C-alpha cells in the first residue's frame, strides 16, 4: 500500500497487490477530495513506487457509479471486461 501525508495528517492512501508477472490490482484508494489532484497523485505515486515493471494495473469495477466510471476511464484502460450476474430463481425449478 501507499499513503500521502500533508501537514502531519493522512490525506490519501491506496492498497493493492501484484497478482501476476504482468498485472497488479488496486483494491481501493481514498483521498481528501478537498485537495485538488490528490486522487491522481496517490495513483501515480503508488504505482511508480510499487510496480515499475508491471504492464497492467487492474483498477477493478466501477460498481455502477457514474463518477467512478468516468474517473477510471480517464486512465484510458487497455481493455474492459464484460461483467455478468448470476442469480437464483425466486421459485424452485421443477
Tab-separated table of C-alpha atoms in Angstrom:
chain	number	residue	atom	x	y	z
A	1	UNK	CA	0.000	0.000	0.000
A	2	UNK	CA	0.878	3.627	-0.141
A	3	UNK	CA	-0.059	6.795	1.709
A	4	UNK	CA	0.342	10.548	1.424
A	5	UNK	CA	0.629	12.767	4.480
A	6	UNK	CA	0.278	16.534	4.384
A	7	UNK	CA	0.951	18.694	7.438
A	8	UNK	CA	1.246	15.521	9.513
A	9	UNK	CA	-2.222	14.273	8.522
A	10	UNK	CA	-3.076	11.263	6.382
A	11	UNK	CA	-4.663	12.693	3.223
A	12	UNK	CA	-4.617	9.734	0.805
A	13	UNK	CA	-3.975	6.004	0.797
A	14	UNK	CA	-4.133	3.094	-1.607
A	15	UNK	CA	-3.985	-0.675	-1.249
A	16	UNK	CA	-3.251	-3.295	-3.878
A	17	UNK	CA	-1.060	-6.220	-4.799
A	18	UNK	CA	0.758	-7.818	-7.667
A	19	UNK	CA	-1.294	-10.778	-8.924
A	20	UNK	CA	0.918	-11.958	-11.801
A	21	UNK	CA	4.159	-11.066	-13.549
A	22	UNK	CA	2.375	-8.505	-15.735
A	23	UNK	CA	-0.552	-7.357	-13.598
A	24	UNK	CA	-1.238	-5.671	-10.286
A	25	UNK	CA	-4.626	-4.838	-8.831
A	26	UNK	CA	-5.617	-1.784	-6.825
A	27	UNK	CA	-8.379	-2.745	-4.425
A	28	UNK	CA	-9.150	0.746	-3.226
A	29	UNK	CA	-7.810	4.234	-2.883
A	30	UNK	CA	-9.131	7.124	-0.883
A	31	UNK	CA	-8.072	10.742	-0.888
A	32	UNK	CA	-9.195	14.041	0.582
A	33	UNK	CA	-11.461	15.401	-2.173
A	34	UNK	CA	-10.792	18.943	-0.921
A	35	UNK	CA	-7.183	18.667	-2.125
A	36	UNK	CA	-7.162	19.117	-5.929
A	37	UNK	CA	-5.233	16.433	-7.797
A	38	UNK	CA	-4.750	14.177	-4.790
A	39	UNK	CA	-6.501	11.145	-6.308
A	40	UNK	CA	-4.293	11.128	-9.434
A	41	UNK	CA	-1.244	11.776	-7.244
A	42	UNK	CA	-1.780	8.765	-4.951
A	43	UNK	CA	-2.469	6.618	-8.002
A	44	UNK	CA	0.676	7.724	-9.845
A	45	UNK	CA	2.994	7.581	-6.835
A	46	UNK	CA	1.765	4.212	-5.569
A	47	UNK	CA	2.214	2.590	-8.976
A	48	UNK	CA	5.567	4.328	-9.580
A	49	UNK	CA	7.000	3.099	-6.281
A	50	UNK	CA	5.438	-0.363	-6.074
A	51	UNK	CA	5.240	-1.712	-9.625
A	52	UNK	CA	7.614	-0.073	-12.077
A	53	UNK	CA	7.851	-3.310	-14.090
A	54	UNK	CA	4.121	-4.179	-14.244
A	55	UNK	CA	2.407	-3.789	-17.619
A	56	UNK	CA	-1.242	-3.711	-16.481
A	57	UNK	CA	-2.916	-2.151	-13.466
A	58	UNK	CA	-6.363	-3.591	-12.776
A	59	UNK	CA	-8.470	-0.888	-11.148
A	60	UNK	CA	-11.444	-3.209	-10.618
A	61	UNK	CA	-15.067	-2.379	-11.327
A	62	UNK	CA	-16.938	0.909	-11.046
A	63	UNK	CA	-19.910	-0.617	-9.147
A	64	UNK	CA	-22.293	1.194	-11.484
A	65	UNK	CA	-21.278	4.611	-10.130
A	66	UNK	CA	-21.043	7.110	-12.999
A	67	UNK	CA	-18.412	9.329	-11.327
A	68	UNK	CA	-16.204	6.357	-10.503
A	69	UNK	CA	-16.601	5.049	-14.050
A	70	UNK	CA	-15.543	8.415	-15.507
A	71	UNK	CA	-12.532	8.550	-13.199
A	72	UNK	CA	-11.403	5.056	-14.149
A	73	UNK	CA	-11.954	5.665	-17.876
A	74	UNK	CA	-9.797	8.802	-17.621
A	75	UNK	CA	-6.790	6.470	-17.281
A	76	UNK	CA	-7.531	5.106	-20.795
A	77	UNK	CA	-7.720	1.401	-19.926
A	78	UNK	CA	-6.209	-1.065	-22.407
A	79	UNK	CA	-9.443	-3.056	-22.269
A	80	UNK	CA	-12.610	-3.549	-20.235
A	81	UNK	CA	-14.035	-6.898	-19.225
A	82	UNK	CA	-17.732	-7.556	-19.696
A	83	UNK	CA	-19.461	-8.326	-16.406
A	84	UNK	CA	-22.256	-10.830	-15.867
A	85	UNK	CA	-24.586	-11.537	-12.959
A	86	UNK	CA	-25.963	-14.867	-11.851
A	87	UNK	CA	-28.916	-15.224	-9.535
A	88	UNK	CA	-31.120	-17.963	-8.212
A	89	UNK	CA	-34.715	-18.056	-9.449
A	90	UNK	CA	-37.332	-16.853	-6.973
A	91	UNK	CA	-39.207	-20.162	-7.144
A	92	UNK	CA	-37.578	-23.599	-7.268
A	93	UNK	CA	-37.093	-25.174	-10.672
A	94	UNK	CA	-39.429	-28.100	-11.368
